[in-house]
Short mmCIF file of C-alpha atoms and ligand atoms in Angstrom, two decimals:
data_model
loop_
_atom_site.label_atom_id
_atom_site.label_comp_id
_atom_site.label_asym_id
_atom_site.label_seq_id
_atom_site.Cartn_x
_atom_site.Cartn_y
_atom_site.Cartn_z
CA UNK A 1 20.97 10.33 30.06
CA UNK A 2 23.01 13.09 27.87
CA UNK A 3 21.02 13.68 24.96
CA UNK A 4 22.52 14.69 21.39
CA UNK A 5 23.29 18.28 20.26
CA UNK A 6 20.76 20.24 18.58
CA UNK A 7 21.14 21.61 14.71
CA UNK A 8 20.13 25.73 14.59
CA UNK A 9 16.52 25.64 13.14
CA UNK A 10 16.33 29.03 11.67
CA UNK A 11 12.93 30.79 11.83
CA UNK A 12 10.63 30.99 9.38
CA UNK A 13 8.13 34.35 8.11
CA UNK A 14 5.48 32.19 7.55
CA UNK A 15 3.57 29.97 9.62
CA UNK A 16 2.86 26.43 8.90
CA UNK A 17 -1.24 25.34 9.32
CA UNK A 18 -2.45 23.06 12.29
CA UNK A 19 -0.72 19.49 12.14
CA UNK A 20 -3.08 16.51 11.21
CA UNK A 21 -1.63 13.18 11.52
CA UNK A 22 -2.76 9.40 11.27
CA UNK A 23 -4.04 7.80 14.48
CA UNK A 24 -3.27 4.11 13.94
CA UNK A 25 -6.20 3.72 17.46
CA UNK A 26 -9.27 5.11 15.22
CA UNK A 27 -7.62 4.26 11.79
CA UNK A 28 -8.05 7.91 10.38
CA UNK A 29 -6.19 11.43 10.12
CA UNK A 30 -6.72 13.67 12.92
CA UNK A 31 -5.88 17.42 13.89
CA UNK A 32 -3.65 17.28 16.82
CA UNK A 33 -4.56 19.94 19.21
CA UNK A 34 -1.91 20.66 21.85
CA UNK A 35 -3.09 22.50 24.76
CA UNK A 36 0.13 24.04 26.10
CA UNK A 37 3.13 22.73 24.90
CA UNK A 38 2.86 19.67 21.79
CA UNK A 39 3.53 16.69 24.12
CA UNK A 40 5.60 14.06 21.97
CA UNK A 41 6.92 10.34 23.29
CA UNK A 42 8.99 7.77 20.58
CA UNK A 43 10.09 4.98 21.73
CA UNK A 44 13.56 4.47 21.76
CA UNK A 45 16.36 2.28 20.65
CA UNK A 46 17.66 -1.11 22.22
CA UNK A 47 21.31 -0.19 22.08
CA UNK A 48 23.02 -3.63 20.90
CA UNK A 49 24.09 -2.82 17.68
CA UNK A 50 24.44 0.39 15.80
CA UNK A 51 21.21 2.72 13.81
CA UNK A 52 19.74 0.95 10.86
CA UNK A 53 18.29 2.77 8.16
CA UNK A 54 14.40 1.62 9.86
CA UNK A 55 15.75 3.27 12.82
CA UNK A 56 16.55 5.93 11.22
CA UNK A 57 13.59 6.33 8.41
CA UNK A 58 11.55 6.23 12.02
CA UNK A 59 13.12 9.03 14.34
CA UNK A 60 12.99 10.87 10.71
CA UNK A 61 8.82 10.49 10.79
CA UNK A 62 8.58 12.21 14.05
CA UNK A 63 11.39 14.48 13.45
CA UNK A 64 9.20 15.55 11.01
CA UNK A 65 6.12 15.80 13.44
CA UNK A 66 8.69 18.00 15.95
CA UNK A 67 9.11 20.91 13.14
CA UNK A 68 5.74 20.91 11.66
CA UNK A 69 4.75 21.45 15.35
CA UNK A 70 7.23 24.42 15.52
CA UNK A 71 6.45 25.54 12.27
CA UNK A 72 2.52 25.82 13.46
CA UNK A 73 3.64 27.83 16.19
CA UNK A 74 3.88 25.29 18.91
CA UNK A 75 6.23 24.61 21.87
CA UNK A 76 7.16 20.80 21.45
CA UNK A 77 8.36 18.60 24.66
CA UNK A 78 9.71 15.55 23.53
CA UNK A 79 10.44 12.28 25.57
CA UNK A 80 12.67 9.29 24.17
CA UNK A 81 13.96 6.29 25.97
CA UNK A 82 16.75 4.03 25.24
CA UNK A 83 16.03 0.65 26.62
CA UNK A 84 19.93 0.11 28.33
CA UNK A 85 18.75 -3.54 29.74
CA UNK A 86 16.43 -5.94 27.98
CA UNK A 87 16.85 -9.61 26.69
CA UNK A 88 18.26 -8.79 23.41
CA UNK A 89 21.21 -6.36 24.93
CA UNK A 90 22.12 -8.71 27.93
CA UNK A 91 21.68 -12.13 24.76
CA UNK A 92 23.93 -9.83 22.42
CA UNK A 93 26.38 -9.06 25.29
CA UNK A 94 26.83 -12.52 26.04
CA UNK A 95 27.31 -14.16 22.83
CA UNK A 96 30.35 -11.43 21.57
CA UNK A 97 31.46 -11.86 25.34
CA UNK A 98 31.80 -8.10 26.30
CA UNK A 99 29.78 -6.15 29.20
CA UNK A 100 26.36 -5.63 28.19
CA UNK A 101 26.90 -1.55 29.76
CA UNK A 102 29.67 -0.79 27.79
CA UNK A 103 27.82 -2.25 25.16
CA UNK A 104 24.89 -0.22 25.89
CA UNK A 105 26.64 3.00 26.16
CA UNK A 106 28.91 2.51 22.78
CA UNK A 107 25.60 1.90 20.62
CA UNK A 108 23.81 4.49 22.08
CA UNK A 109 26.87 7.09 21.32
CA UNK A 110 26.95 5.92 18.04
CA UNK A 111 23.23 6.34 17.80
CA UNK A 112 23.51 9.84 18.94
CA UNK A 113 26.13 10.96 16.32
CA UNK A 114 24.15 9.49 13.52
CA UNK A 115 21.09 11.75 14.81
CA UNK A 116 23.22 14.96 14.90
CA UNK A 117 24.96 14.07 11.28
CA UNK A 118 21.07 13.00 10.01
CA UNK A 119 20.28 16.53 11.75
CA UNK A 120 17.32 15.06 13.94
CA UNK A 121 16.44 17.39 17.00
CA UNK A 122 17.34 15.50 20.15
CA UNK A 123 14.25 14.91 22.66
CA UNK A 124 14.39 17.18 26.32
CA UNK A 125 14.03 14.31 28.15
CA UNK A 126 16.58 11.68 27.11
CA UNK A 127 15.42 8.72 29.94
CA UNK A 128 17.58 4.78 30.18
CA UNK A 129 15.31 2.31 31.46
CA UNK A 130 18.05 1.76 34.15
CA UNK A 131 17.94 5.52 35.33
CA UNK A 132 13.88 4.99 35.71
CA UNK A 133 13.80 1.56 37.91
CA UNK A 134 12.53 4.12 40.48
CA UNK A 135 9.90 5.43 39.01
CA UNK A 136 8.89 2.06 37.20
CA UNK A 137 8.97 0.58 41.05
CA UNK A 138 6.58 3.39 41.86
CA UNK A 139 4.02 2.65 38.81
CA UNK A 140 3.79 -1.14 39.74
CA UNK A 141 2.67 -0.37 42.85
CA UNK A 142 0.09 2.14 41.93
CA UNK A 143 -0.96 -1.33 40.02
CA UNK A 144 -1.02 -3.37 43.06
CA UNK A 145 -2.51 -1.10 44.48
CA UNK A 146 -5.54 -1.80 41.99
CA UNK A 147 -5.29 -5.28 42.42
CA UNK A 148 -4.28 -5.85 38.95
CA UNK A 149 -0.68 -7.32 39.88
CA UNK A 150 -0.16 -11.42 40.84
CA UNK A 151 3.19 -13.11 40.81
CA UNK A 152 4.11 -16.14 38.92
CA UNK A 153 7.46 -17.79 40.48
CA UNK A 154 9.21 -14.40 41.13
CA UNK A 155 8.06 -12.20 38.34
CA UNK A 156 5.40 -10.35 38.57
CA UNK A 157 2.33 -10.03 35.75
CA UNK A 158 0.14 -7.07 34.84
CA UNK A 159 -3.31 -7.91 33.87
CA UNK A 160 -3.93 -6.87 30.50
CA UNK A 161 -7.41 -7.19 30.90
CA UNK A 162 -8.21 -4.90 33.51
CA UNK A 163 -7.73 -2.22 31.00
CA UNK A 164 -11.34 -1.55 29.98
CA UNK A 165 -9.79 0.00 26.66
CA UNK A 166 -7.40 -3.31 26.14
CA UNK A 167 -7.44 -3.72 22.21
CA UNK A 168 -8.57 -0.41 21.65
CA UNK A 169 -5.22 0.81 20.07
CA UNK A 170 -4.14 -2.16 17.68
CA UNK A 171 -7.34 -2.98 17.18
CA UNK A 172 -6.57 -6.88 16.99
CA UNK A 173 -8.11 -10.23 17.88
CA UNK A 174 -7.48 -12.31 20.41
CA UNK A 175 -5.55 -15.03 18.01
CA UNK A 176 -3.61 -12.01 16.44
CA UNK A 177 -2.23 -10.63 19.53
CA UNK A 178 -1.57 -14.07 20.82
CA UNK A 179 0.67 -14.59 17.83
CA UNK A 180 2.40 -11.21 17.77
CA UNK A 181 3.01 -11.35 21.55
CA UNK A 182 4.64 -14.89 21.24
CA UNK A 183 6.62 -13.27 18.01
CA UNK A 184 7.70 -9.80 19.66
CA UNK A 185 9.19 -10.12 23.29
CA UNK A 186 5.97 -12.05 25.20
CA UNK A 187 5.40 -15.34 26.98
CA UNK A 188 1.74 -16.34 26.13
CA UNK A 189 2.51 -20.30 27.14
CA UNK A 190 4.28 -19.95 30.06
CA UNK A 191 2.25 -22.13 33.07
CA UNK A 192 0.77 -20.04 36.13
CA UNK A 193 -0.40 -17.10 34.27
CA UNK A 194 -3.90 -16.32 34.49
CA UNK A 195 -4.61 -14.75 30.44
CA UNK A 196 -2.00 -15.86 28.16
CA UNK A 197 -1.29 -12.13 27.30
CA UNK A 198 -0.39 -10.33 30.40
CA UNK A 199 2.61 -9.21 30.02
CA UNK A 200 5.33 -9.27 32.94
CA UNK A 201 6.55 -5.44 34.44
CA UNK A 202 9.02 -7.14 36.95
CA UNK A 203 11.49 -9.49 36.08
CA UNK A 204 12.89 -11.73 39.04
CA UNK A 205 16.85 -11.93 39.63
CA UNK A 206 18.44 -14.87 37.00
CA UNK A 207 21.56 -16.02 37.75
CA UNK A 208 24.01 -14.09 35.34
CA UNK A 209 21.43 -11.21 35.13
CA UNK A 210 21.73 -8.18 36.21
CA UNK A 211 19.05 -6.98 38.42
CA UNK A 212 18.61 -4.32 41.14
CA UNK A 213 16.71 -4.41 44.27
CA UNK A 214 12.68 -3.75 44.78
CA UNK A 215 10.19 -4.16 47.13
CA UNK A 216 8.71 -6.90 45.34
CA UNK A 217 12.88 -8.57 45.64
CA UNK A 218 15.69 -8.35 43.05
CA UNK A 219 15.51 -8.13 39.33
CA UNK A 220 14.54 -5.59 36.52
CA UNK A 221 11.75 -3.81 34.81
CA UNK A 222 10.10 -5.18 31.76
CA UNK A 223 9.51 -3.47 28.33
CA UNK A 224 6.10 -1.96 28.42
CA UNK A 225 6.47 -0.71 31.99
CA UNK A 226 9.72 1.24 31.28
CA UNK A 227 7.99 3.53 28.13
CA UNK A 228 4.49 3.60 30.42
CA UNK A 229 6.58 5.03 33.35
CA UNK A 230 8.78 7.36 31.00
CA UNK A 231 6.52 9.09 29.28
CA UNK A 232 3.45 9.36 32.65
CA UNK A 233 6.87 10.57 34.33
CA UNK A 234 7.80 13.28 31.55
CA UNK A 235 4.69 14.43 30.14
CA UNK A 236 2.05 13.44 32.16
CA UNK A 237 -1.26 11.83 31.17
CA UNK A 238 -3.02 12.20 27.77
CA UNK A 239 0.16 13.42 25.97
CA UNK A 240 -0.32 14.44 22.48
CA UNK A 241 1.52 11.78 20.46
CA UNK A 242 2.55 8.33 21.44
CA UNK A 243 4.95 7.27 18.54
CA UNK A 244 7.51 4.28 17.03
CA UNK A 245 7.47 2.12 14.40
CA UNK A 246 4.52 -0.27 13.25
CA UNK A 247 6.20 -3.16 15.29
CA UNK A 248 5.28 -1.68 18.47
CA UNK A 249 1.62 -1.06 17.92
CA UNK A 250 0.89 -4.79 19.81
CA UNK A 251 1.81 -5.34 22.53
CA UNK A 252 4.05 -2.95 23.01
CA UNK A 253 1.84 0.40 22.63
CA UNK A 254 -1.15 -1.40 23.62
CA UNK A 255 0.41 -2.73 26.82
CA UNK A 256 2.24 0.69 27.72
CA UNK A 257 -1.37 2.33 27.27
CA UNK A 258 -2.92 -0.10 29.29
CA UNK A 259 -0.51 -0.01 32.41
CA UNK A 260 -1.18 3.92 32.63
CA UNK A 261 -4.61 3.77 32.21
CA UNK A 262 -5.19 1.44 35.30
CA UNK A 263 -2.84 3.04 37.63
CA UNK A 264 -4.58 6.37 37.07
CA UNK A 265 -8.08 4.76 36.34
CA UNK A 266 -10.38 6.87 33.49
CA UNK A 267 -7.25 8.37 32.33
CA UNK A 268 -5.92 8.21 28.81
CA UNK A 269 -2.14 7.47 27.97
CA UNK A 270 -2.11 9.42 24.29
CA UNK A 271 -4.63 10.99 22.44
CA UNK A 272 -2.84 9.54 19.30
CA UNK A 273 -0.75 6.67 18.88
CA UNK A 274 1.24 7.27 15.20
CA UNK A 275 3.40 4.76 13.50
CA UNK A 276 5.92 4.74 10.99
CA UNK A 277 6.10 1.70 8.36
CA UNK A 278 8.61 -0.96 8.21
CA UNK A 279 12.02 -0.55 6.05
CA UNK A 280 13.14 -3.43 4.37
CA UNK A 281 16.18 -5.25 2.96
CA UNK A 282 16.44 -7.96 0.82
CA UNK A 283 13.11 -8.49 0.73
CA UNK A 284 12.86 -8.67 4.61
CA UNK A 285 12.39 -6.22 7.52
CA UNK A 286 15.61 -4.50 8.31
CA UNK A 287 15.99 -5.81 11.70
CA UNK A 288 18.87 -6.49 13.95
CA UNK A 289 17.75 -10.30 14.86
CA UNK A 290 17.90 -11.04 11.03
CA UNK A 291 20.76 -9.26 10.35
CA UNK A 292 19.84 -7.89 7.00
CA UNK A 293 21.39 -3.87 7.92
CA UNK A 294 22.26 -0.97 6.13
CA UNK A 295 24.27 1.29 9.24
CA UNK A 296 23.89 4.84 9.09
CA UNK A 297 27.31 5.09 10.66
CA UNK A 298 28.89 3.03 7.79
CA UNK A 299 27.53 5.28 4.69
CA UNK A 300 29.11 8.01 7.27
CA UNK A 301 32.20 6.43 6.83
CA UNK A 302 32.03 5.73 3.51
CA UNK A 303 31.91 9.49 2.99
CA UNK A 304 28.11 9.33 2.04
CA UNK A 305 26.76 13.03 2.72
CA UNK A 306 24.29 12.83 5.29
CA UNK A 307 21.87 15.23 3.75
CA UNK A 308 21.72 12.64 1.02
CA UNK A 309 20.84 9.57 3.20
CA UNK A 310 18.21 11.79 5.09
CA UNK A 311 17.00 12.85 1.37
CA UNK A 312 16.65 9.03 1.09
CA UNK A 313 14.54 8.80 3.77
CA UNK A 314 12.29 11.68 2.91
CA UNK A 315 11.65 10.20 -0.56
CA UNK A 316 8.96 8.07 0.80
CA UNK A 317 6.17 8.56 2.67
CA UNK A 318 6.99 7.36 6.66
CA UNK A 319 3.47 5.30 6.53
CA UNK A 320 4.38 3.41 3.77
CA UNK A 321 6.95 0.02 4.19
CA UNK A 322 9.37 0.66 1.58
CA UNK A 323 12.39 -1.09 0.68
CA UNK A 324 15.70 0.50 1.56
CA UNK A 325 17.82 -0.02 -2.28
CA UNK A 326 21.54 1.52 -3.20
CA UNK A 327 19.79 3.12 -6.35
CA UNK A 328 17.35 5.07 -4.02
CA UNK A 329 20.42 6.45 -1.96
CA UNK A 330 22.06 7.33 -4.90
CA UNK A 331 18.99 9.17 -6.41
CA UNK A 332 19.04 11.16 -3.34
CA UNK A 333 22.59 12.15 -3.55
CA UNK A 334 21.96 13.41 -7.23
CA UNK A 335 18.73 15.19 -5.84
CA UNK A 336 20.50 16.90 -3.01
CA UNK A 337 23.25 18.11 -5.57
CA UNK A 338 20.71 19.49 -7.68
CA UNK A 339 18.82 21.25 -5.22
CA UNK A 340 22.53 23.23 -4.17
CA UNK A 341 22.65 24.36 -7.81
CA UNK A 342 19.38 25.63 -7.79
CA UNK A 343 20.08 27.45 -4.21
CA UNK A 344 23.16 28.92 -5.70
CA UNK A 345 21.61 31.10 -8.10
CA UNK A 346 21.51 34.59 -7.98
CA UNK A 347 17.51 34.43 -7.62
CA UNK A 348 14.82 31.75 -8.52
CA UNK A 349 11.42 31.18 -8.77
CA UNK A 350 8.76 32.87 -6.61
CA UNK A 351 9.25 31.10 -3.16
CA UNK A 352 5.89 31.85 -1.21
CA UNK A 353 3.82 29.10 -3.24
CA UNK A 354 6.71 26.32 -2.21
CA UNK A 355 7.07 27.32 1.26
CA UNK A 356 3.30 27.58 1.74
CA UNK A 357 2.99 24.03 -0.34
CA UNK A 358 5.33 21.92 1.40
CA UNK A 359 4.55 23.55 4.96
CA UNK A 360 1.02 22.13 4.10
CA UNK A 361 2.06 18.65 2.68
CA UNK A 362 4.55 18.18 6.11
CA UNK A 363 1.23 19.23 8.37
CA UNK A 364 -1.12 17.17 6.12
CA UNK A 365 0.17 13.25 7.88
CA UNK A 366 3.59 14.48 7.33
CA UNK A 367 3.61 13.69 3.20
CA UNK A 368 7.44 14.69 2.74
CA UNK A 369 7.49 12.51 -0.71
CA UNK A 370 4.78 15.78 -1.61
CA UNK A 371 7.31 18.12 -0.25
CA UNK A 372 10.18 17.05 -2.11
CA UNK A 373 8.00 17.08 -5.50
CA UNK A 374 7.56 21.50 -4.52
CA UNK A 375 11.04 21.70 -4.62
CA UNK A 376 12.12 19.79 -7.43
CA UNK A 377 9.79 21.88 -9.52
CA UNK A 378 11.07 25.12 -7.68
CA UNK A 379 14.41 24.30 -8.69
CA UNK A 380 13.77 23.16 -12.49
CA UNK A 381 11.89 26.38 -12.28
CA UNK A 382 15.02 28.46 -11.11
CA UNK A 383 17.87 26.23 -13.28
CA UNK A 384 15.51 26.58 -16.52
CA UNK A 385 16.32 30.47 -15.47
CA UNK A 386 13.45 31.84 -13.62
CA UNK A 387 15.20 34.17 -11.21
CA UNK A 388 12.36 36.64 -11.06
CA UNK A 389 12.49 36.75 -7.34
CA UNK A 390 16.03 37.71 -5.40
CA UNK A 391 15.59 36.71 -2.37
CA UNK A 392 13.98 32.92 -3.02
CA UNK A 393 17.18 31.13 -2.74
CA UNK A 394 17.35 32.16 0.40
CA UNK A 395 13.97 31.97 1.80
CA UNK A 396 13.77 28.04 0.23
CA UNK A 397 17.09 27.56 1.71
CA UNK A 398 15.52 28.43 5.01
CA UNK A 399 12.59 26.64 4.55
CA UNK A 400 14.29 22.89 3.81
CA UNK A 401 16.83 23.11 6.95
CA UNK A 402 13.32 24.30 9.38
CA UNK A 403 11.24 22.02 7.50
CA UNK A 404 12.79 19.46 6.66
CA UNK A 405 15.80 19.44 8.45
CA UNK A 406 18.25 19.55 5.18
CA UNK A 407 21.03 21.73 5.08
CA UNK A 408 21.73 22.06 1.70
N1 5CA B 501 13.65 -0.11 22.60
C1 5CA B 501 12.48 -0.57 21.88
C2 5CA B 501 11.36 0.45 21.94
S1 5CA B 501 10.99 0.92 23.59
C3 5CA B 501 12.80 -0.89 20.43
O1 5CA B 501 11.89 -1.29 19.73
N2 5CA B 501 14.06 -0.71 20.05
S2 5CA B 501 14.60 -1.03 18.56
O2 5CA B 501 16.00 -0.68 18.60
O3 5CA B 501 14.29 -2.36 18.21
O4 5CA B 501 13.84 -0.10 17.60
C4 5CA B 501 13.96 1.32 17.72
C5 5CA B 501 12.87 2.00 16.88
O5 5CA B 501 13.06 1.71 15.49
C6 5CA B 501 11.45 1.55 17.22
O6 5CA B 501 10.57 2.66 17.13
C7 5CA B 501 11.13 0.55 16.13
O7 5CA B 501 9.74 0.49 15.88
C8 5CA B 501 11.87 1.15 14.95
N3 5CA B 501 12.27 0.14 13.94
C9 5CA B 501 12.95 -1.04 14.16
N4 5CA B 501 13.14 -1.71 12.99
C10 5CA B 501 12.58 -0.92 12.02
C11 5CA B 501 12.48 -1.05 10.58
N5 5CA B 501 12.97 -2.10 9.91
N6 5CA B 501 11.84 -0.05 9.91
C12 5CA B 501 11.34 1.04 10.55
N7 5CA B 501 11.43 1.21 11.89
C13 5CA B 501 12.04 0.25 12.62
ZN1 ZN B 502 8.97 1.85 24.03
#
């Protein structure tokens, strides 16, 4: 698929220090080491209606992740799918009686102008589940060819189990999954399957369903297949980051992990599995079944600067669930002005200790609520009239669009 056009990232003198994130797998904060280039997968969106702000707060997170790489030095090959044919895009096509690919196509253009105005670099490797059926038909078979495939009417089921590791990255119980699995996508009581949470990676023709052909007959991938065979496809095995928001961590993560890790047995899907928290809205999560949104695309429209909603974002900590308010978005507006007055002096406080601090916070687990406490006391610093240094406008100017991706 076309991917989005890329903002200039201008260079910076200093380099950032090695990038330590949280592994939601072992629970604590962990120096990723990339051996080559950093090796980055986020799942995608399911284009049936247009970004949210939990979208958005969540390609932000790893956005994040992509320039503290760079900043450290690092090469960073990123991978991101867009799942263009699932339940909730073919149910959502239906009901507002339109075809579910031109639906598909006009959410994910939307989707990509809202990452170029939010600034967020676009992945290499921009991959529709419907442009990967091949290589998803390939990965099943490297299943059955394991013996860890069996066929209930004319879908066919993974077994979870078989993954020696199953568990190992949501860390759950069996009740838990269960539950979440029912609650997120999975069958766990339909008749004929052998565990309750094996999850299906071929869906059998429907009648009114799209479906394309396969050795095992006609029909379409499921979910966790589609992101396993991605991101084996486009980065290969043990890749350094497997990321999305905190809603994917069972089954989808787990599941994706697991399918990888028995077609290529004692291999290892990610060496970290990061999540970003949950953005809510009137008191529940943002989410497109609930209807509870706040569009990016509609604060564009509304004139809203963009810097401003991604200042929004930045103002808390992508970990943390957070509730998405009017009065943050306007704080961020005011913040963002501010910050241009202090960048418009004639010369401002000593830069190094700001671009060395909030290179630091963004490669300690990505703490941009730290970084944007540097520069608000860098720019009370300059507008109380500290212009002892020249050239710091410039260099902190610099260091916010590389950093943090604000152009102020
Ligand atoms: N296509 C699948 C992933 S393969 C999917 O989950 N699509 S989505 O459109 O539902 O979500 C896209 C991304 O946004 C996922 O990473 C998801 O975890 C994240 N996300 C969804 N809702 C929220 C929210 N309220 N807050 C934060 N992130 C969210
Ligand atoms: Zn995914």
């Amino acid at each position: 698929m076309r991917t989005w056009s890329a903002p200039d990232v201008p260079s910076l003198s200093v380099r950032g220090p090695q990038v330590r994130l949280h592994d939601t797998a072992t629970g604590e904060k962990q120096a990723t080491q990339p051996e080559g280039p950093a090796r980055l997968y986020v799942c995608g969106i399911t284009p049936y209606d247009a970004t949210h702000m939990g979208h958005a707060a969540t390609y932000l997170a790893f956005d994040l992740l992509n320039r503290a790489w760079r900043n450290a030095g690092h090469e960073v090959v990123y991978v991101q799918n867009v799942t263009d044919v699932d339940d909730p895009l073919l149910e959502r096509a239906d009901k507002v009686n339109i075809d579910w690919q031109a639906l598909a196509e006009r959410e994910t253009q939307l989707f990509r102008e809202d990452m170029e105005a939010l600034r967020v670099l676009p992945p290499q490797h921009y991959i529709g589940a419907v442009e990967s059926i091949p290589l998803v038909i390939d990965l099943i078979q490297r299943l059955q060819e394991q013996g860890q495939i069996y066929t209930v009417e004319t879908d066919l089921y993974f077994r979870v189990r078989s993954d020696k590791r199953f568990g190992s990255v949501s860390g759950l119980d069996t009740a838990t999954m269960t539950a979440l699995f029912g609650a997120r996508g999975g069958d766990p009581d339909r008749p004929g399957k052998e565990d309750p949470l094996d999850c299906v990676v071929w869906r059998g023709e429907r009648p009114g369903e799209p479906s394309w052909p396969s050795p095992f007959g006609p029909g379409r991938p499921g979910w966790h297949i589609e992101c396993a065979g991605i991101a084996q496809q486009h980065l290969g095995l043990a890749f350094d980051v497997q990321g999305g928001g905190s809603d994917l961590v069972f089954p989808h993560h787990e599941m994706s992990a697991g399918e990888v890790q028995v077609a290529w047995p004692g291999e290892t899907f990610a060496k970290l599995y990061a999540h970003a928290g949950m953005v809510a809205y009137d008191g529940e999560k943002m989410s497109k079944s609930l209807g509870n949104l706040v569009f990016v695309s509609a604060l564009r429209l509304s004139d809203v600067d963009p810097m401003g909603i991604r200042l929004a974002l930045l103002q808390h900590h992508y970990r943390d669930d957070w509730e998405w308010t009017d009065q943050g978005l306007w704080d961020a507006v005011d913040r963002a002005d501010r910050w241009r007055l202090g960048l418009a002096r004639a010369g401002g406080a000593p830069a190094a200790p700001v671009v060395e601090g909030v290179l630091a916070a963004l490669a300690d687990d990505l703490d941009a609520p730290r970084a944007v406490e540097l520069v608000d006391a860098w720019v009370e610093a300059t507008l109380a009239g500290d212009l002892a240094e020249e050239s710091a406008p410039g260099a902190v100017r610099r260091l916010l669009d590389a950093a943090l991706g604000l152009a102020l």
